[in-house]
PDB file of C-alpha atoms in Angstrom:
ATOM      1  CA  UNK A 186      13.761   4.575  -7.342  1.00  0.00           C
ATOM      2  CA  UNK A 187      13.947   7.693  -5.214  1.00  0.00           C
ATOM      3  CA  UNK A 188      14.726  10.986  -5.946  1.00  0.00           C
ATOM      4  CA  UNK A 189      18.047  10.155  -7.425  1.00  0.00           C
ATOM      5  CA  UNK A 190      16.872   7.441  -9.956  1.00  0.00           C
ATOM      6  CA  UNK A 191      14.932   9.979 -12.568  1.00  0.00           C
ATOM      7  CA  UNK A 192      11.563  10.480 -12.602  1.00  0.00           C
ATOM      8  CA  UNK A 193      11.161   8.451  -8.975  1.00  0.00           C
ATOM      9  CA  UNK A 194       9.866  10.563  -6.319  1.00  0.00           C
ATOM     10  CA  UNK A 195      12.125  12.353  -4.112  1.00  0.00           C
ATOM     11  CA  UNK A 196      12.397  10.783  -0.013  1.00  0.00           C
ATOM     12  CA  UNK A 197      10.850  14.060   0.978  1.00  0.00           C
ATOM     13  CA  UNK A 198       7.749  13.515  -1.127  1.00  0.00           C
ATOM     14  CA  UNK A 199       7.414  10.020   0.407  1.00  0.00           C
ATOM     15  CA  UNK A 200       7.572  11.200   3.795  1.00  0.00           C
ATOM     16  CA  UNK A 201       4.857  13.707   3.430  1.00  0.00           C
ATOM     17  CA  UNK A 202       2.605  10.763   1.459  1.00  0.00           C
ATOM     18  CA  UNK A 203       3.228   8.877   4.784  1.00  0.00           C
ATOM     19  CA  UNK A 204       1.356  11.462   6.770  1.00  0.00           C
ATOM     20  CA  UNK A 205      -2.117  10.380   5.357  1.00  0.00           C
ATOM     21  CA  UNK A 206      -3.974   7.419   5.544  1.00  0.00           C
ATOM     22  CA  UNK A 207      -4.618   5.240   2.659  1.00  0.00           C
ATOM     23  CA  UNK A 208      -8.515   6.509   1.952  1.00  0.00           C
ATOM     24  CA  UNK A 209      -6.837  10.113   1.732  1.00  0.00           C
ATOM     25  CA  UNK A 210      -4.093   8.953  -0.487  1.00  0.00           C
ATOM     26  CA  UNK A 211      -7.204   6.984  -2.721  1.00  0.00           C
ATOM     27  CA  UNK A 212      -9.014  10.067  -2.984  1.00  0.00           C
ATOM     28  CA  UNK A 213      -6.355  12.287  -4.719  1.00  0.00           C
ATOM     29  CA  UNK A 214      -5.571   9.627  -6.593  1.00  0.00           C
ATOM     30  CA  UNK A 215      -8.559   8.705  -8.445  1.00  0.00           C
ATOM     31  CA  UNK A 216      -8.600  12.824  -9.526  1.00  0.00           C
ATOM     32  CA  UNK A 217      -5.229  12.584 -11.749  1.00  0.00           C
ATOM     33  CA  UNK A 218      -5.582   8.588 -13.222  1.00  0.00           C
ATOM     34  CA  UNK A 219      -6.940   7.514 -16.516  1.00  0.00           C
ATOM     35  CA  UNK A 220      -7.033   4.233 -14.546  1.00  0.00           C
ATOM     36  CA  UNK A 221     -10.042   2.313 -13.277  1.00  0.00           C
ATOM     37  CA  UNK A 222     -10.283   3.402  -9.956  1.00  0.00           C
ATOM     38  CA  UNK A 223     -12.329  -0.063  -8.932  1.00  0.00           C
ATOM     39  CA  UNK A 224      -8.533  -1.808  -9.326  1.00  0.00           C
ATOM     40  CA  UNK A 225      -5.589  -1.505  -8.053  1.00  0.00           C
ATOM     41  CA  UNK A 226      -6.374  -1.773  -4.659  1.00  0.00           C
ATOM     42  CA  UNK A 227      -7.104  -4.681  -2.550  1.00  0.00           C
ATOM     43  CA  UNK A 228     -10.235  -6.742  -3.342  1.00  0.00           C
ATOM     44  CA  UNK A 229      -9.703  -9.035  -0.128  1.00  0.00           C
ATOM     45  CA  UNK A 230      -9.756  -8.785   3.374  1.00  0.00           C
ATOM     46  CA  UNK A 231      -6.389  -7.600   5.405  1.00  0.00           C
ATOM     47  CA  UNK A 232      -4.979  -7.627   8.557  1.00  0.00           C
ATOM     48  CA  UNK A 233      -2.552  -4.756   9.744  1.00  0.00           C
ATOM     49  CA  UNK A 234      -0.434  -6.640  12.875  1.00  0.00           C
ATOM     50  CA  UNK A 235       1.164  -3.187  13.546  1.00  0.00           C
ATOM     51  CA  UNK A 236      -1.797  -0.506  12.900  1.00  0.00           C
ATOM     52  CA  UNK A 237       0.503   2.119  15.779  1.00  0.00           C
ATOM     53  CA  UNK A 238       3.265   2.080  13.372  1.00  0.00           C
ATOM     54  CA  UNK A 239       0.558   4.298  11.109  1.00  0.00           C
ATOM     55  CA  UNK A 240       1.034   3.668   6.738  1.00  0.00           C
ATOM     56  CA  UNK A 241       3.921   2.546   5.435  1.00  0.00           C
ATOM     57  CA  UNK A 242       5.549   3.916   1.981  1.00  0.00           C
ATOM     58  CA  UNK A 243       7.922   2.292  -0.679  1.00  0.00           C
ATOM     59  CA  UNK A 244       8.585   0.597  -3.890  1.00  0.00           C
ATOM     60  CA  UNK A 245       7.223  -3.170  -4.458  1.00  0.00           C
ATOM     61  CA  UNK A 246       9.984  -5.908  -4.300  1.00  0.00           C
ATOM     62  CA  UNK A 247       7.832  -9.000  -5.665  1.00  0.00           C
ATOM     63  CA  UNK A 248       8.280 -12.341  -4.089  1.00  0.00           C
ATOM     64  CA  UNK A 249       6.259 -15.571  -4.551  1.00  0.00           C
ATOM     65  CA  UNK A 250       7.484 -18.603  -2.213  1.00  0.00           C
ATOM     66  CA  UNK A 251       5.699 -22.149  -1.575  1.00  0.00           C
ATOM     67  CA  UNK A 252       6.091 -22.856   1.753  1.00  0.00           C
ATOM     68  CA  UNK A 253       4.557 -26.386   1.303  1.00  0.00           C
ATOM     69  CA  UNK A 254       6.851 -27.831  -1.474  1.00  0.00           C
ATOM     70  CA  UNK A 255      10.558 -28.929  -0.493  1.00  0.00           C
ATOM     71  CA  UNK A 256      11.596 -29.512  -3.542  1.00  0.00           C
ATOM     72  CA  UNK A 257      12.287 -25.757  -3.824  1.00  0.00           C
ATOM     73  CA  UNK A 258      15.135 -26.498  -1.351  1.00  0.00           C
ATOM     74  CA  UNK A 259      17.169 -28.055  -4.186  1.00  0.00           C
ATOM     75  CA  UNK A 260      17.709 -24.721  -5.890  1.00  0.00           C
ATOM     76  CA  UNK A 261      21.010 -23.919  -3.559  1.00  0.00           C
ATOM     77  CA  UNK A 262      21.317 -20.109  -4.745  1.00  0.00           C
ATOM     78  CA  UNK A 263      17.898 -19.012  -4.311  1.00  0.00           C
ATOM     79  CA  UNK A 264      18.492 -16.933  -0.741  1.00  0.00           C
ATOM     80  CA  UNK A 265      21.720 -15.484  -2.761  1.00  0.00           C
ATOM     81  CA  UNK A 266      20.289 -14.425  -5.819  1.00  0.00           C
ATOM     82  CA  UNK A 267      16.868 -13.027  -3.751  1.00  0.00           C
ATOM     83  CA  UNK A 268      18.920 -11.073  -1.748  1.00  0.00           C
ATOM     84  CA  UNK A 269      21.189  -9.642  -4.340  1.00  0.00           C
ATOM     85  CA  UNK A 270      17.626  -8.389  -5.777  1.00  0.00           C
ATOM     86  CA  UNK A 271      16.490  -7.210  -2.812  1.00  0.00           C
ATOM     87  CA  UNK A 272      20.013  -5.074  -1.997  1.00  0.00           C
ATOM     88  CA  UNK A 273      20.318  -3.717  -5.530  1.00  0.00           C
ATOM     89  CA  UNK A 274      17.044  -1.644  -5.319  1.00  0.00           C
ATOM     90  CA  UNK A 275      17.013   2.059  -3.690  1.00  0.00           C
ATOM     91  CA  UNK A 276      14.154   2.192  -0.913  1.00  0.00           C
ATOM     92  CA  UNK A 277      12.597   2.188   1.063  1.00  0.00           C
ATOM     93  CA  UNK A 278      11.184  -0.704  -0.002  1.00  0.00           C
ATOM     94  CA  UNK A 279       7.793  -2.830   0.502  1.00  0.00           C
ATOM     95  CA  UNK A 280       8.198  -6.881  -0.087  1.00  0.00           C
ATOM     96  CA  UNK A 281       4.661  -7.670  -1.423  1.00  0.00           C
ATOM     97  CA  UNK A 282       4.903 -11.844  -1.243  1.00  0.00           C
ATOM     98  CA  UNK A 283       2.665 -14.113  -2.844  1.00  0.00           C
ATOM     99  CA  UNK A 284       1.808 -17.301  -0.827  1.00  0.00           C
ATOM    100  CA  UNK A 285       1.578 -19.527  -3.817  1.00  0.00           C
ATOM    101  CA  UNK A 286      -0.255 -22.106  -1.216  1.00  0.00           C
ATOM    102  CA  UNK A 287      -3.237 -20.168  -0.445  1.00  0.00           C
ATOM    103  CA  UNK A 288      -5.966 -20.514   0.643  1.00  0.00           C
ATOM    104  CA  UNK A 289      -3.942 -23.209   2.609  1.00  0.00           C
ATOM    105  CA  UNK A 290      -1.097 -22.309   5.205  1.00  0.00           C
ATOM    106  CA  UNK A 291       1.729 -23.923   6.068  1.00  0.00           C
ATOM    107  CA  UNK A 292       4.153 -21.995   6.852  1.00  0.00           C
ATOM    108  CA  UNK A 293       5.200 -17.910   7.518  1.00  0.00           C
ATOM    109  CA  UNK A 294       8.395 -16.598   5.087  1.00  0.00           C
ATOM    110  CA  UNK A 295       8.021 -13.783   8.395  1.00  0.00           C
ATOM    111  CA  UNK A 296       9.988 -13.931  11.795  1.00  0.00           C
ATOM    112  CA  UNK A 297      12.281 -12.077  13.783  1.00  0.00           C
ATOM    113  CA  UNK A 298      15.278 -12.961  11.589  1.00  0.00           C
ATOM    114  CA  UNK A 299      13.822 -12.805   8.088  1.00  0.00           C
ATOM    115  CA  UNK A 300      12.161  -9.066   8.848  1.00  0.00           C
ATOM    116  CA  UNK A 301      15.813  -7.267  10.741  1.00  0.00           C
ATOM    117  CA  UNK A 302      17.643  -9.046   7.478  1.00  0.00           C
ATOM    118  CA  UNK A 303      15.129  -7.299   5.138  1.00  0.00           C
ATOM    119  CA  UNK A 304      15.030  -4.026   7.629  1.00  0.00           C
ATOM    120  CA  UNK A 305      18.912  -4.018   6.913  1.00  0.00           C
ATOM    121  CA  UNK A 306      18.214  -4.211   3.196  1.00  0.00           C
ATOM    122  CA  UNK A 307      16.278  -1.093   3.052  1.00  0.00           C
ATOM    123  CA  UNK A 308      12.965  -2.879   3.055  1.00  0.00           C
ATOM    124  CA  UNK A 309      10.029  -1.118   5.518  1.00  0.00           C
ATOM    125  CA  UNK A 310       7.824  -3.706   5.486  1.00  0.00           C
ATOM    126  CA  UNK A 311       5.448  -6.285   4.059  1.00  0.00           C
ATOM    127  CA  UNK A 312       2.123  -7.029   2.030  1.00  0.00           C
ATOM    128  CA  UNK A 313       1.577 -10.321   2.002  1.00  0.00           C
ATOM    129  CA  UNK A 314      -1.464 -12.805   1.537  1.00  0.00           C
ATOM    130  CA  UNK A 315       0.497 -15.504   3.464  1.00  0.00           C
ATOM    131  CA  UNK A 316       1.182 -15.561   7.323  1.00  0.00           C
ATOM    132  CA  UNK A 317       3.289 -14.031   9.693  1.00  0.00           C
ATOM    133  CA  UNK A 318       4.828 -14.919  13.000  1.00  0.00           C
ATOM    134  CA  UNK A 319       7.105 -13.344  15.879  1.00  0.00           C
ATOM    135  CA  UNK A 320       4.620 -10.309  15.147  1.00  0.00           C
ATOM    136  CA  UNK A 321       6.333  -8.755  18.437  1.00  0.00           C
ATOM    137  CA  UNK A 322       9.884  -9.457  17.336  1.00  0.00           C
ATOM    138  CA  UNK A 323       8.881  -7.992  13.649  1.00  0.00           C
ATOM    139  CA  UNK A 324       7.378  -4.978  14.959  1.00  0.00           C
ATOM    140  CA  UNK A 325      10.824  -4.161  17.235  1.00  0.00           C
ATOM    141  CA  UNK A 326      13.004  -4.618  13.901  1.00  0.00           C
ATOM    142  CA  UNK A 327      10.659  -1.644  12.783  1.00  0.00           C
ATOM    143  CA  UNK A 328       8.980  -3.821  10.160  1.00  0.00           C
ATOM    144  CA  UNK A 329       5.285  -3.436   9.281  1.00  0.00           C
ATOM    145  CA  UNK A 330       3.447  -6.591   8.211  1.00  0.00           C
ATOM    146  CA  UNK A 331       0.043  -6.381   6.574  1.00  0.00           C
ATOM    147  CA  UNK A 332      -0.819 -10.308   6.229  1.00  0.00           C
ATOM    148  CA  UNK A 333      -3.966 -12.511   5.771  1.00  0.00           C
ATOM    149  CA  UNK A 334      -3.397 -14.079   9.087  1.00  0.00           C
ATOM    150  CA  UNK A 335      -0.777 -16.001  12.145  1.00  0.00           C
ATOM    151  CA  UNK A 336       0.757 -19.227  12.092  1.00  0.00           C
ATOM    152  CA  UNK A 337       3.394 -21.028  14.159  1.00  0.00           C
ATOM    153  CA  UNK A 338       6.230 -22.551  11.753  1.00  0.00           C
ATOM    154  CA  UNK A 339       7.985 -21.646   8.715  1.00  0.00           C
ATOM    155  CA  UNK A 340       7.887 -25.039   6.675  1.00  0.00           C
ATOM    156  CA  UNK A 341      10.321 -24.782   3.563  1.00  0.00           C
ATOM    157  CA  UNK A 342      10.237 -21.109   3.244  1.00  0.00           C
ATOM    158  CA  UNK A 343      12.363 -20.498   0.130  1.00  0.00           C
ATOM    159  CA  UNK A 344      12.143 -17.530  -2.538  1.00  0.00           C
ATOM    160  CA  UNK A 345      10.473 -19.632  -5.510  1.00  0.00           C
ATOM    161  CA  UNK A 346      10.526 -16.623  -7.958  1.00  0.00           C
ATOM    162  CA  UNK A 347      11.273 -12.702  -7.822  1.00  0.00           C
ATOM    163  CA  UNK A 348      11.350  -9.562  -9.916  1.00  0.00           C
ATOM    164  CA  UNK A 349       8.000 -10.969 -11.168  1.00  0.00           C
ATOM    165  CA  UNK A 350       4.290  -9.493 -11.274  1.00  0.00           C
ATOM    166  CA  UNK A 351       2.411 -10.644  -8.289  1.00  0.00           C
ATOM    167  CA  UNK A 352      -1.066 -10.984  -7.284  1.00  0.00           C
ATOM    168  CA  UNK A 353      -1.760 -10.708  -3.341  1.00  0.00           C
ATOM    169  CA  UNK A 354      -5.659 -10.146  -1.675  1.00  0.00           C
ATOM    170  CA  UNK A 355      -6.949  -9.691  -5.424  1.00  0.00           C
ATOM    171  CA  UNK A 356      -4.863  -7.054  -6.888  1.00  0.00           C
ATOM    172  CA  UNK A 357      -2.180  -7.425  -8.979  1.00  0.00           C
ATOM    173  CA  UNK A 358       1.447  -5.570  -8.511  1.00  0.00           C
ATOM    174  CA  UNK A 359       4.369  -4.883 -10.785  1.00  0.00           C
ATOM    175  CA  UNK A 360       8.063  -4.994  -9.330  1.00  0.00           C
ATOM    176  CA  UNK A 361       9.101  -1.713  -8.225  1.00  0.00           C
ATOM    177  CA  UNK A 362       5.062  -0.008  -8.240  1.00  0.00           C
ATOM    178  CA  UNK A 363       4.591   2.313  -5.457  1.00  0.00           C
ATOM    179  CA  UNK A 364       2.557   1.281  -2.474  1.00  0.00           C
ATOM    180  CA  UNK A 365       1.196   3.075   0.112  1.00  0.00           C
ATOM    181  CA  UNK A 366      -0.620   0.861   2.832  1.00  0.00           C
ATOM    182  CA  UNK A 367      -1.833   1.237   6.592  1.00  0.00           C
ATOM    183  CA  UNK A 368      -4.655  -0.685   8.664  1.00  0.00           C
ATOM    184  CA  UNK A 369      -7.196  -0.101   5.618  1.00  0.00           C
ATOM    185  CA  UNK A 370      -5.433  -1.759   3.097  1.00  0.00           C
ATOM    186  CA  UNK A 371      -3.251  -0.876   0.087  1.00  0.00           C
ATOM    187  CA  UNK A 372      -2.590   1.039  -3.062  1.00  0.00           C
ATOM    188  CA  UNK A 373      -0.380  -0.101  -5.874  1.00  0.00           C
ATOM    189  CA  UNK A 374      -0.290   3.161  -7.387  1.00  0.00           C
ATOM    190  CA  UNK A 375       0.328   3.300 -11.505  1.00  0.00           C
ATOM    191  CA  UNK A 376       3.763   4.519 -12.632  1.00  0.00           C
ATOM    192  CA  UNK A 377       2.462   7.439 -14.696  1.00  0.00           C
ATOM    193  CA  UNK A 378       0.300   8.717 -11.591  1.00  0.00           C
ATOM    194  CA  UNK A 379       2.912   8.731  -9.215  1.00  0.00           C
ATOM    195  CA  UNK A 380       4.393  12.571  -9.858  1.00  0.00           C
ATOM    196  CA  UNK A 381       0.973  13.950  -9.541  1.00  0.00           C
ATOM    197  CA  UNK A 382      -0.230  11.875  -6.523  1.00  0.00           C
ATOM    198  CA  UNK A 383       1.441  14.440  -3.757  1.00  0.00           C
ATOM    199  CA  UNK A 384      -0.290  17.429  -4.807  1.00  0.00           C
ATOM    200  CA  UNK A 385      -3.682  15.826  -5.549  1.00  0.00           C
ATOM    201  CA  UNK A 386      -3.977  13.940  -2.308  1.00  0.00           C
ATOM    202  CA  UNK A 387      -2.680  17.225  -0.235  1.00  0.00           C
ATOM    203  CA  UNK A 388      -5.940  19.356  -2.790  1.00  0.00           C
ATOM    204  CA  UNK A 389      -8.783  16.704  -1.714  1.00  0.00           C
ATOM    205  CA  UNK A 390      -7.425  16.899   1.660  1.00  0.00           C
ATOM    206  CA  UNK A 391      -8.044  20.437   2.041  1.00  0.00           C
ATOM    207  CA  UNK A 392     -11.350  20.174  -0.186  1.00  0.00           C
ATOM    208  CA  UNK A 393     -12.710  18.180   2.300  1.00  0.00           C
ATOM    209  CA  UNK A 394     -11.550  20.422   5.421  1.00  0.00           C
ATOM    210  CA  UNK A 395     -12.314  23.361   3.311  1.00  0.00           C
ATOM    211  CA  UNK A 396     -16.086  22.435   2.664  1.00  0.00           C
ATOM    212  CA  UNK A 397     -17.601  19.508   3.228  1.00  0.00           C
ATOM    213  CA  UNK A 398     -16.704  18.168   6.375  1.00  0.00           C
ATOM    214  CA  UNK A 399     -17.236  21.574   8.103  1.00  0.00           C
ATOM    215  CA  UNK A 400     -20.911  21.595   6.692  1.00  0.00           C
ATOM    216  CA  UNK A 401     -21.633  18.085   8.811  1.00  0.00           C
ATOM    217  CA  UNK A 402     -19.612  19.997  12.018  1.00  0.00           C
ATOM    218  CA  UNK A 403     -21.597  23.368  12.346  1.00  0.00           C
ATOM    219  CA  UNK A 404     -25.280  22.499  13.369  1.00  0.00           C
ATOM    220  CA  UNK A 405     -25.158  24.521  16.399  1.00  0.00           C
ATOM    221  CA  UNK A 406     -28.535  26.490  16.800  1.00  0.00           C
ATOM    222  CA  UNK A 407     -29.419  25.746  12.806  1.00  0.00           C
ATOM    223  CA  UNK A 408     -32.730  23.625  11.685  1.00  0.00           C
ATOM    224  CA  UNK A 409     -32.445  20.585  10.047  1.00  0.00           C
ATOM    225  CA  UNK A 410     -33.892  22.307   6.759  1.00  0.00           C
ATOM    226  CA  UNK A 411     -30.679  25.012   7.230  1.00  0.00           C
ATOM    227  CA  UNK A 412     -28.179  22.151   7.599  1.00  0.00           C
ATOM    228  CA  UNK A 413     -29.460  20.543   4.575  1.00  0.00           C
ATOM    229  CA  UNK A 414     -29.193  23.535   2.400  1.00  0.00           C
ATOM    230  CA  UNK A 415     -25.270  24.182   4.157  1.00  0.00           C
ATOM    231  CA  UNK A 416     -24.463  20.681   3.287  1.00  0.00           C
ATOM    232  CA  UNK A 417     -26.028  21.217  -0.442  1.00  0.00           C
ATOM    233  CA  UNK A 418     -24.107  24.168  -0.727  1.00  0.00           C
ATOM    234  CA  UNK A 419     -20.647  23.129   0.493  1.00  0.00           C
ATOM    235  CA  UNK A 420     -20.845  19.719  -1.879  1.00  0.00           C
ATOM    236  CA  UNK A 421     -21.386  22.267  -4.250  1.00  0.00           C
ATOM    237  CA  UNK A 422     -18.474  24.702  -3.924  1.00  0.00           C
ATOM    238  CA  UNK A 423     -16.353  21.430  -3.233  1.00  0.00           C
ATOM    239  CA  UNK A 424     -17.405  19.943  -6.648  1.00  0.00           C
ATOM    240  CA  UNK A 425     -16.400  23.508  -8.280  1.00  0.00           C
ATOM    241  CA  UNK A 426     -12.920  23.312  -6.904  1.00  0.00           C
ATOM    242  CA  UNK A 427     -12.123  20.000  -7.880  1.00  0.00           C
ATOM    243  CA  UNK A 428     -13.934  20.522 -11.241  1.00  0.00           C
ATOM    244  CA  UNK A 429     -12.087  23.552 -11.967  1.00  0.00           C
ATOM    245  CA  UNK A 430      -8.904  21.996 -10.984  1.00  0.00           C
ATOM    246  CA  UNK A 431      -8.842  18.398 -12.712  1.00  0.00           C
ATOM    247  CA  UNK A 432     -12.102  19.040 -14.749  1.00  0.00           C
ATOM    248  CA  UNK A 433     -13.617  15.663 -13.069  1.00  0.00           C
ATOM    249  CA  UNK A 434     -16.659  15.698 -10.562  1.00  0.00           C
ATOM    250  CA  UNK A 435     -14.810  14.092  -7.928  1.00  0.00           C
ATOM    251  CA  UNK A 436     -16.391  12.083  -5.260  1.00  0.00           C
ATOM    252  CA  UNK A 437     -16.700  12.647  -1.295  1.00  0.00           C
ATOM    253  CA  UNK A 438     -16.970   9.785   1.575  1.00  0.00           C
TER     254      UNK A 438
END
């Protein structure tokens, strides 16, 4: 993953999919996928404990863990073998965790030393549909977490399984998918979109500051009749651009 690994997109491309928000990121992608564009985003309600650290970019590392079962204690390699997983993967890197418990809690696989040991790994942050705790402490390792909710204790927090598909807040994600995800939600984006996603979230972004978000801005002195027709005929010229460049009617919120 990363420019380095083949097809995987380069650091800089990353960075500049980090400067929009998720919504923005959603729009260019629906233009370029053959994918239903009612999945592969969250279907649930989330929490963003660190919205000022803005969206947060990488490559899923899947984790499920069952903070309410000891018994996963007995497997005496598990931390070992996770972490060897987690280290042998090019970042950054976003742990998407499946609380296997839910919708009960019982424990957080998040605190201060579990999110710096990840940070050190290459991993930027979290999605998980667990809890979280020492959101402060997380936050000053410079590690995003994006959780269903607080609790106080960890219980038997062990890695149950990894390098598996996952399902967290209703959508499913494949080890190593590429998510973007700030206070909105997220966006498991589909391998075969990923090359194109750059160029058509940067288009829709300057489709909608091009046309139609200018046509709601200048009202000054016009009638409500003459901002009608300017809004008519800016959704208009927006639809031709997008039409002549991905030959879809696209679709503007």
């Amino acid at each position: 993953m990363g420019g380095s690994n083949g097809d995987r997109l380069e650091i800089s491309e990353l960075l500049k999919l980090k400067r929009w928000n998720t919504p923005t990121i959603y729009n260019g992608w629906e233009q370029i996928t053959n994918h239903d564009i009612t999945r592969h985003f969250n279907k649930e309600a989330v929490t963003d404990f660190m919205p000022y650290m803005g969206p947060m970019v990488g490559y899923a590392v899947t984790l499920q863990f069952e903070p309410s079962n000891k018994d996963h204690k007995k497997n005496e390699t598990a931390w070992k073998e996770y972490r060897e997983y987690v280290a042998g993967i090019p970042g950054p890197k976003i742990v998407v965790l499946q609380d296997l418990d839910k919708p009960e809690t019982y424990g957080s696989f998040w605190g201060e030393v579990s999110s710096n040991a990840h940070r050190a790994l290459g991993c930027v942050g979290t999605i998980t549909d667990g809890a979280v705790r020492d959101v402060d402490e997380m936050m000053n390792a410079g590690f995003k977490a994006i959780a269903r909710r607080m609790c106080v204790g960890h219980a038997h927090s062990i890695p149950v399984r990894w390098n598996c598909e996952v399902e967290v807040f209703g959508c499913p994600v494949l080890p190593g998918q590429l998510i973007h995800a700030d206070k909105h939600g997220f966006l498991a984006i589909p391998r075969e979109d990923e090359r194109r996603l750059l160029e058509a979230a940067r288009f829709m972004d300057d489709n909608e500051c091009n046309y139609v978000i200018p046509a709601g801005r200048d009202t000054a002195g016009r009638t409500k009749e003459e901002i009608l027709e300017n809004m008519l005929e800016a959704g208009g010229r927006s639809q031709q651009e997008i039409e002549g460049r991905y030959g879809r009617k696209g679709e503007m919120h």
